[in-house]
mmCIF file of N, CA and C in Angstrom:
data_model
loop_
_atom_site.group_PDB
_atom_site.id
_atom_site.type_symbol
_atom_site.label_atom_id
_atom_site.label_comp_id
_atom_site.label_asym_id
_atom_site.label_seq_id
_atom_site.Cartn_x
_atom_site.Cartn_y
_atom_site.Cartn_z
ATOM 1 N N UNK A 1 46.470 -45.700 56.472
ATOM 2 C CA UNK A 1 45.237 -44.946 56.642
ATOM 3 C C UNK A 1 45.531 -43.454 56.794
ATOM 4 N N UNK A 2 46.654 -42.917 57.367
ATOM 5 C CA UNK A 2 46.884 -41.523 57.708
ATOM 6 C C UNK A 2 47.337 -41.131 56.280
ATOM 7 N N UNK A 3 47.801 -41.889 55.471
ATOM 8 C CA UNK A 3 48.634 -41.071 54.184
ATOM 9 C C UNK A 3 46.900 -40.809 53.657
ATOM 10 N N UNK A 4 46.167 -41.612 53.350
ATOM 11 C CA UNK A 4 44.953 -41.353 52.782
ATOM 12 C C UNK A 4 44.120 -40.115 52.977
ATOM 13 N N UNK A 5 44.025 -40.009 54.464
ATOM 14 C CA UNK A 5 43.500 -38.886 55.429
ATOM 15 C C UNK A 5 43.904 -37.137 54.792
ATOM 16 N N UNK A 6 45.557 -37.558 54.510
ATOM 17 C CA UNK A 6 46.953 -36.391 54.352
ATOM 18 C C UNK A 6 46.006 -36.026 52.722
ATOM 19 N N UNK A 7 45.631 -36.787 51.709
ATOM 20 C CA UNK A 7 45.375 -36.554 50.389
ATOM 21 C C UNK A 7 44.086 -36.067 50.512
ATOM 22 N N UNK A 8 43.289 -36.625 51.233
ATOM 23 C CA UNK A 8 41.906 -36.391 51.057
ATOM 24 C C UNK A 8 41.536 -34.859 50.657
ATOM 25 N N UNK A 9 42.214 -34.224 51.307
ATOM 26 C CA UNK A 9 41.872 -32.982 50.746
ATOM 27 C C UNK A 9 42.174 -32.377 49.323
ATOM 28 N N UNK A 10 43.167 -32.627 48.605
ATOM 29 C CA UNK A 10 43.797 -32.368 47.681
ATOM 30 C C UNK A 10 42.856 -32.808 46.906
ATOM 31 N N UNK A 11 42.320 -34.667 47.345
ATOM 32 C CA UNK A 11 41.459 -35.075 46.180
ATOM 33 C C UNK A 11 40.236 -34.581 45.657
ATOM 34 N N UNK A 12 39.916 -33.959 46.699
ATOM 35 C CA UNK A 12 38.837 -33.087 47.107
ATOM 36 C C UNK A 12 38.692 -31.887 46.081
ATOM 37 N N UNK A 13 39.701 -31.371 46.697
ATOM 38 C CA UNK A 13 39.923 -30.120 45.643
ATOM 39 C C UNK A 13 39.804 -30.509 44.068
ATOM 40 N N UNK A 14 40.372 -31.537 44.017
ATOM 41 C CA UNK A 14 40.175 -31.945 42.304
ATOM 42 C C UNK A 14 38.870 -31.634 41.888
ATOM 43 N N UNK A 15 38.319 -32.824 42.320
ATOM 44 C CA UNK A 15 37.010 -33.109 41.868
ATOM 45 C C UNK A 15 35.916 -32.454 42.108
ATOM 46 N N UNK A 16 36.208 -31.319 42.922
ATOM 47 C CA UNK A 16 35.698 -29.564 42.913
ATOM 48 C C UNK A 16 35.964 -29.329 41.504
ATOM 49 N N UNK A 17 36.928 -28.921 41.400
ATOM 50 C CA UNK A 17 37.655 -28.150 40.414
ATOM 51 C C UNK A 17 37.060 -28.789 38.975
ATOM 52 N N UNK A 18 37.061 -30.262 39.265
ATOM 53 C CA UNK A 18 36.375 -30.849 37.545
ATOM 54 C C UNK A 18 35.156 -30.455 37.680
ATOM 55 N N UNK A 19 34.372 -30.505 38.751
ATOM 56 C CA UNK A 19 32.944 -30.599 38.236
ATOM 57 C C UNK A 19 32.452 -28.914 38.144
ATOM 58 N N UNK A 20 33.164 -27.988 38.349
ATOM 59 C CA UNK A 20 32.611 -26.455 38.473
ATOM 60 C C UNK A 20 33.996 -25.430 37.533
ATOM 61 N N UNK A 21 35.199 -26.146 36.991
ATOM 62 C CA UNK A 21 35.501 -25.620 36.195
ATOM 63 C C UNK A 21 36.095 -26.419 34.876
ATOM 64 N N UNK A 22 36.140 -27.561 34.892
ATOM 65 C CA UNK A 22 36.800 -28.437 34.122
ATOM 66 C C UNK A 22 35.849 -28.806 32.878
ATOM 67 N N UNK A 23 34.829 -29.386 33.154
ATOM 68 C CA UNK A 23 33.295 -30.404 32.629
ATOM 69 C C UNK A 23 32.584 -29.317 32.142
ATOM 70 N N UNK A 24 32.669 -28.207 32.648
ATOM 71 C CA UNK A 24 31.082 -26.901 31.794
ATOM 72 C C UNK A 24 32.267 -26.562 30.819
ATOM 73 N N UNK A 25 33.921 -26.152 30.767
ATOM 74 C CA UNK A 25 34.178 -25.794 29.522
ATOM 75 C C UNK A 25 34.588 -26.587 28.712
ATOM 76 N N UNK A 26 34.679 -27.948 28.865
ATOM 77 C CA UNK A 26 33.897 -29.375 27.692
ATOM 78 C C UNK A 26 33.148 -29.533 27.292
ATOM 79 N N UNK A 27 32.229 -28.683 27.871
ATOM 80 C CA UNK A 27 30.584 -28.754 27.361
ATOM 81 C C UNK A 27 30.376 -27.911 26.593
ATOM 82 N N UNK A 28 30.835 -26.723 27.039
ATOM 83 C CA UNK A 28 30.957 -25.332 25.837
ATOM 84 C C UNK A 28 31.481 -25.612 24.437
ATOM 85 N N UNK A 29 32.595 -25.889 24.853
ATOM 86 C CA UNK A 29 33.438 -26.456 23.693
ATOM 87 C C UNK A 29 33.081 -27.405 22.903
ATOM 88 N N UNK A 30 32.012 -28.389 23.517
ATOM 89 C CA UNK A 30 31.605 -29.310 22.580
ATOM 90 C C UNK A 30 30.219 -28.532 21.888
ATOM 91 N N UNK A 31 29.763 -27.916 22.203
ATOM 92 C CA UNK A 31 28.304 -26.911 22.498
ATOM 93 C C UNK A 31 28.595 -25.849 20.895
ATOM 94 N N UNK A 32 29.827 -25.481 21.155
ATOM 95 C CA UNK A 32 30.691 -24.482 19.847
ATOM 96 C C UNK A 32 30.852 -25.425 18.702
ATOM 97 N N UNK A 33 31.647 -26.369 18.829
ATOM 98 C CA UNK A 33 32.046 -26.760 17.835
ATOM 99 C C UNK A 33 30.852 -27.862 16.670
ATOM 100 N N UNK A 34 29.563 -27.947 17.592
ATOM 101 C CA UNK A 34 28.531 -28.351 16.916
ATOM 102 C C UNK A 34 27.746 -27.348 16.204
ATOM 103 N N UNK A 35 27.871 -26.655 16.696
ATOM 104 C CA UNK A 35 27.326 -24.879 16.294
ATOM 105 C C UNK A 35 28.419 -24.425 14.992
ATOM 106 N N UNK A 36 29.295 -24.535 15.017
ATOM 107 C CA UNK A 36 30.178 -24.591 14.093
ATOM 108 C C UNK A 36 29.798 -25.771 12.905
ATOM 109 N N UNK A 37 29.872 -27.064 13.346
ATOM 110 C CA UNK A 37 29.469 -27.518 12.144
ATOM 111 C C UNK A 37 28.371 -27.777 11.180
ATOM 112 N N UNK A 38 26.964 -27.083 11.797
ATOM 113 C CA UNK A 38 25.467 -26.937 11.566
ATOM 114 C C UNK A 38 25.480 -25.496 11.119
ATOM 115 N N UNK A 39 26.605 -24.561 10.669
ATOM 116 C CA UNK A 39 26.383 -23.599 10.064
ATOM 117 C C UNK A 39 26.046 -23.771 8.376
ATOM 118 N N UNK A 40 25.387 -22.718 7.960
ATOM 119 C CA UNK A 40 24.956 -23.067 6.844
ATOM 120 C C UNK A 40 24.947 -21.855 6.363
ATOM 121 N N UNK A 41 24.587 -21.469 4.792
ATOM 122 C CA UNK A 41 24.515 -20.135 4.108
ATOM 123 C C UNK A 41 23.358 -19.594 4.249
ATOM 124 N N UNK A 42 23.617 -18.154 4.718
ATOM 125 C CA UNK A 42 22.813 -17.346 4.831
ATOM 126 C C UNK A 42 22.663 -17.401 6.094
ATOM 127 N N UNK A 43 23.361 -17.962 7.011
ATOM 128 C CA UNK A 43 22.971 -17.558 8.826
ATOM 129 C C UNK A 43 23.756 -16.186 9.279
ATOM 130 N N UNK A 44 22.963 -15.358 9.758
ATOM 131 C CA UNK A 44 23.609 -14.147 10.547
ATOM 132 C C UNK A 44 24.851 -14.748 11.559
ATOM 133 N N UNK A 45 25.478 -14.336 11.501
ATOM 134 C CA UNK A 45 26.946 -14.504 12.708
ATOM 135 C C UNK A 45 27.383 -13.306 13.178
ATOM 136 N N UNK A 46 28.393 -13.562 14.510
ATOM 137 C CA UNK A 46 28.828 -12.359 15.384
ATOM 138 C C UNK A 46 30.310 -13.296 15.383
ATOM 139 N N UNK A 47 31.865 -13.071 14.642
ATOM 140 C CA UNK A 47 32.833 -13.561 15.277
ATOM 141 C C UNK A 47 33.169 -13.026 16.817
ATOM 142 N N UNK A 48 34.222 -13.824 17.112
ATOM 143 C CA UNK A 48 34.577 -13.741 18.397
ATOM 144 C C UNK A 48 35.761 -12.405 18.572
ATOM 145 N N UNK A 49 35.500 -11.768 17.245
ATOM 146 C CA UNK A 49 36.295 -10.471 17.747
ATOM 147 C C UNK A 49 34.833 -9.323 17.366
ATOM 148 N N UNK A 50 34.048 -10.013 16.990
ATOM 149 C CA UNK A 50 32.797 -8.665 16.824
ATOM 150 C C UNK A 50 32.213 -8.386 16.037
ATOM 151 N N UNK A 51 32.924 -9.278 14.372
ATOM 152 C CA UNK A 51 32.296 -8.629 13.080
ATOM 153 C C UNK A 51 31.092 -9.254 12.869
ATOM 154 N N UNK A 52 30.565 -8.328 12.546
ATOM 155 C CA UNK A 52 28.371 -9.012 12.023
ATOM 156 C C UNK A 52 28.910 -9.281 11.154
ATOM 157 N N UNK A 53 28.124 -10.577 10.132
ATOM 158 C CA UNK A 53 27.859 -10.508 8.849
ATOM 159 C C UNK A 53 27.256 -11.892 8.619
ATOM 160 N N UNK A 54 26.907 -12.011 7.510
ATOM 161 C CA UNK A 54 26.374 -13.406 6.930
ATOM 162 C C UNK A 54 27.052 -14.486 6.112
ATOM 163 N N UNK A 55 26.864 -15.437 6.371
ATOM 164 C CA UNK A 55 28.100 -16.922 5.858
ATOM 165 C C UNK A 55 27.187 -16.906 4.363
ATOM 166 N N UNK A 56 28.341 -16.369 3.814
ATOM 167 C CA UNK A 56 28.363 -16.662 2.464
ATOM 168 C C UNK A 56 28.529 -17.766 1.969
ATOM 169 N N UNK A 57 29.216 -18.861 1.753
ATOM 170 C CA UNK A 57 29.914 -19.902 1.503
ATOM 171 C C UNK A 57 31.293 -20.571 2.381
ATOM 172 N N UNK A 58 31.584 -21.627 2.318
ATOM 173 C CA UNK A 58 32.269 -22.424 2.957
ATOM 174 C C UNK A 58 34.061 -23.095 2.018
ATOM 175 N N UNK A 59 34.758 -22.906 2.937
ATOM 176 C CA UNK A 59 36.096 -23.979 2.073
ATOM 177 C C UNK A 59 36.301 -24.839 3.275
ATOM 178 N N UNK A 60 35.856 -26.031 2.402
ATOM 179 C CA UNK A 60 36.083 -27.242 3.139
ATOM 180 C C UNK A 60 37.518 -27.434 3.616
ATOM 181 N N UNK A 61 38.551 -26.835 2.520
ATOM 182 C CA UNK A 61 39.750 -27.025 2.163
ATOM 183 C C UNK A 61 40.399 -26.368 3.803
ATOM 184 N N UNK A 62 40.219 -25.689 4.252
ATOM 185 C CA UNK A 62 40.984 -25.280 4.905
ATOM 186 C C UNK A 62 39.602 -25.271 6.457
ATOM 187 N N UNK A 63 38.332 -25.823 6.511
ATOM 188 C CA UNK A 63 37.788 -26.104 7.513
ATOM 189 C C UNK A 63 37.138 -24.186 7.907
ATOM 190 N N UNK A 64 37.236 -23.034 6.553
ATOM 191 C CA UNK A 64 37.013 -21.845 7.232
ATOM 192 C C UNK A 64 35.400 -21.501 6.366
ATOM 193 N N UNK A 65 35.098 -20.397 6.843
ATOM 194 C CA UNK A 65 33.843 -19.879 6.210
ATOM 195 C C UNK A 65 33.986 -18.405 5.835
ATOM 196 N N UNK A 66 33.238 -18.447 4.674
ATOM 197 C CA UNK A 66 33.383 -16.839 4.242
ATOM 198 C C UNK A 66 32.358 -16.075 4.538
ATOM 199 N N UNK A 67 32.552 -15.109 5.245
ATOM 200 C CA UNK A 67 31.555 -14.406 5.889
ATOM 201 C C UNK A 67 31.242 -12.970 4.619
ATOM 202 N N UNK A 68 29.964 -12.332 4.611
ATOM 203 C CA UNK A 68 29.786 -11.272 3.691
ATOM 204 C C UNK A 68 29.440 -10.468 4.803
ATOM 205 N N UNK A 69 30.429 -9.046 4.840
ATOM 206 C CA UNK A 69 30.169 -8.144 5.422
ATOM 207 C C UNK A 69 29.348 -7.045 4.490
ATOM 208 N N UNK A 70 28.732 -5.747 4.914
ATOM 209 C CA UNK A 70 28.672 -4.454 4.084
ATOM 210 C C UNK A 70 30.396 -3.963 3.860
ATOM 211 N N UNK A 71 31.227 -4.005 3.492
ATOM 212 C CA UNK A 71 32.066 -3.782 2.291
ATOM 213 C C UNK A 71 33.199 -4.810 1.446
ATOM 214 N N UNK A 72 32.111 -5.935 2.282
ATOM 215 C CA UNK A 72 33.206 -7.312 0.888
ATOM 216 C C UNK A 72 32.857 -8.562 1.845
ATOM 217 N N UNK A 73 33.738 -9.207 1.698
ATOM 218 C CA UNK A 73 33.982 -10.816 2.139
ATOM 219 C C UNK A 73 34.979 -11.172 2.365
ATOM 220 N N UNK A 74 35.094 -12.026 3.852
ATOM 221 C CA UNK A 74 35.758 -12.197 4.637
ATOM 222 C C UNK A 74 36.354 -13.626 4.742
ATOM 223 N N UNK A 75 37.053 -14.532 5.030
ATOM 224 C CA UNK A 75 37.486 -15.583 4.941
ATOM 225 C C UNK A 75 37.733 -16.106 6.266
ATOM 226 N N UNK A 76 37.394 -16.597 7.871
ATOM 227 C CA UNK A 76 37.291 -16.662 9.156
ATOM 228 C C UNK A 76 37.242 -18.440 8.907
ATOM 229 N N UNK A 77 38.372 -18.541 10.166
ATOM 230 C CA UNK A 77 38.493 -20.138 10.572
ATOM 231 C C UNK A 77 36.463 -20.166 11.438
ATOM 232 N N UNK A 78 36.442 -21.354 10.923
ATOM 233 C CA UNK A 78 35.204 -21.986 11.433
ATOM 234 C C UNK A 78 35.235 -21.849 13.417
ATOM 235 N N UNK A 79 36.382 -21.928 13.938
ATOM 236 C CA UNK A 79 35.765 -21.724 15.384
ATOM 237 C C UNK A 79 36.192 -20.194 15.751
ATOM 238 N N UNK A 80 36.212 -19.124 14.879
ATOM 239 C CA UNK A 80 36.243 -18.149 15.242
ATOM 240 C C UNK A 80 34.840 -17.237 15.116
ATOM 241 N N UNK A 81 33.446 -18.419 15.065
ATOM 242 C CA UNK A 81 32.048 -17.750 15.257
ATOM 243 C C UNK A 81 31.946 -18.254 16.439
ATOM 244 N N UNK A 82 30.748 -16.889 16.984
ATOM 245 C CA UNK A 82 30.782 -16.514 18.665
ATOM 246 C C UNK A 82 29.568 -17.713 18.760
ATOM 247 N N UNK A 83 29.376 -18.191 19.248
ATOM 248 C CA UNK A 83 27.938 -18.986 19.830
ATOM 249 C C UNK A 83 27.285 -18.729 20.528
ATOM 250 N N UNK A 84 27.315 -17.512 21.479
ATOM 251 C CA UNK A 84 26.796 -16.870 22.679
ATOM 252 C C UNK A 84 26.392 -15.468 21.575
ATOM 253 N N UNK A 85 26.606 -15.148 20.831
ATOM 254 C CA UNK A 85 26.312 -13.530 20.567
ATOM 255 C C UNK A 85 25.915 -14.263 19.057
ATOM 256 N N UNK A 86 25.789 -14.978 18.419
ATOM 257 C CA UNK A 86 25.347 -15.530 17.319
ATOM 258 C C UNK A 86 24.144 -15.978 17.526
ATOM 259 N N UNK A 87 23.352 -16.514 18.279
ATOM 260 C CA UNK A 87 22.172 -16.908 18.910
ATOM 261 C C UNK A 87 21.853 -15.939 19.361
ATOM 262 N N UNK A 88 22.246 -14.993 20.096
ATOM 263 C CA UNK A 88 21.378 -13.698 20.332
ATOM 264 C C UNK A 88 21.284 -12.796 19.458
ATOM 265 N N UNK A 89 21.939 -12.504 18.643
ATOM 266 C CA UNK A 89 21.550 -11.938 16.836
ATOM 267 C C UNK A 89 20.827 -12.579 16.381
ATOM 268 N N UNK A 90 20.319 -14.054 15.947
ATOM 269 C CA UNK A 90 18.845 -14.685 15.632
ATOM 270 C C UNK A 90 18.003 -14.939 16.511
ATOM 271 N N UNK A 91 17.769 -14.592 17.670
ATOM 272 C CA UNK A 91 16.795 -14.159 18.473
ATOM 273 C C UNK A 91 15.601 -13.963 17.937
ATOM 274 N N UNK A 92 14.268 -14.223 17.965
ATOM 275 C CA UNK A 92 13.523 -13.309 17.537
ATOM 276 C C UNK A 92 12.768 -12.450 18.402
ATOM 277 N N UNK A 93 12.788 -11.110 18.196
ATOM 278 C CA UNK A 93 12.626 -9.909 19.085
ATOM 279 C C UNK A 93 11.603 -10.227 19.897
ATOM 280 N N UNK A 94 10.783 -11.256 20.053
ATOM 281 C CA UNK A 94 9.820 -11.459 20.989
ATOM 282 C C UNK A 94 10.515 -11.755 22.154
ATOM 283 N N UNK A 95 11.693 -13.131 21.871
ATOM 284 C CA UNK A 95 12.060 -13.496 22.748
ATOM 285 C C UNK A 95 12.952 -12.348 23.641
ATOM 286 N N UNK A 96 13.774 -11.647 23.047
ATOM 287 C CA UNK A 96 14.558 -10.663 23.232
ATOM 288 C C UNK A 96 14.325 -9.635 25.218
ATOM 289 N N UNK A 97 12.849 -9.701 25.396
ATOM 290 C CA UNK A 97 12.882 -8.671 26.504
ATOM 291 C C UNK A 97 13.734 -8.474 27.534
#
């Protein structure tokens, strides 16, 4: 009974730790990568380093998307679109205040 007592805390700490940092970025991550695969041509995007532009077309071949900027086209792995700043670029300005 005392060794149990000795852990309790530790276990504690775990299952802190899963439910407030472990489980929301599984959720994100699962949250992205559906967002990722419901992209389609012609959606505005924000990658995760900043560039605007619009999904031109797709290569299955390598799982990436080609993005069209104003001075060409870009070739970006599929989880390098932002999902947090991609949804707030199709916003519509009503919602926006």
């Amino acid at each position: 009974m005392d060794q149990i007592k000795q852990f309790l805390p530790f276990i504690l700490i775990f299952v802190v730790m899963y439910f407030f940092m472990i489980r929301p970025q599984m959720q994100k991550a699962k949250k992205e990568k559906k967002f990722a695969e419901e992209l389609k041509k012609g959606d505005r995007v924000v990658t995760k380093s900043g560039l605007h532009g619009k999904v031109f077309d797709f290569s299955e071949k390598n799982n990436a998307v080609i993005i069209e900027t104003g001075s060409g086209k870009l070739t970006y792995d599929r989880s390098a679109i932002s999902l947090e700043m991609s949804q707030k670029l199709n916003q519509p300005a009503a919602d926006k205040k």
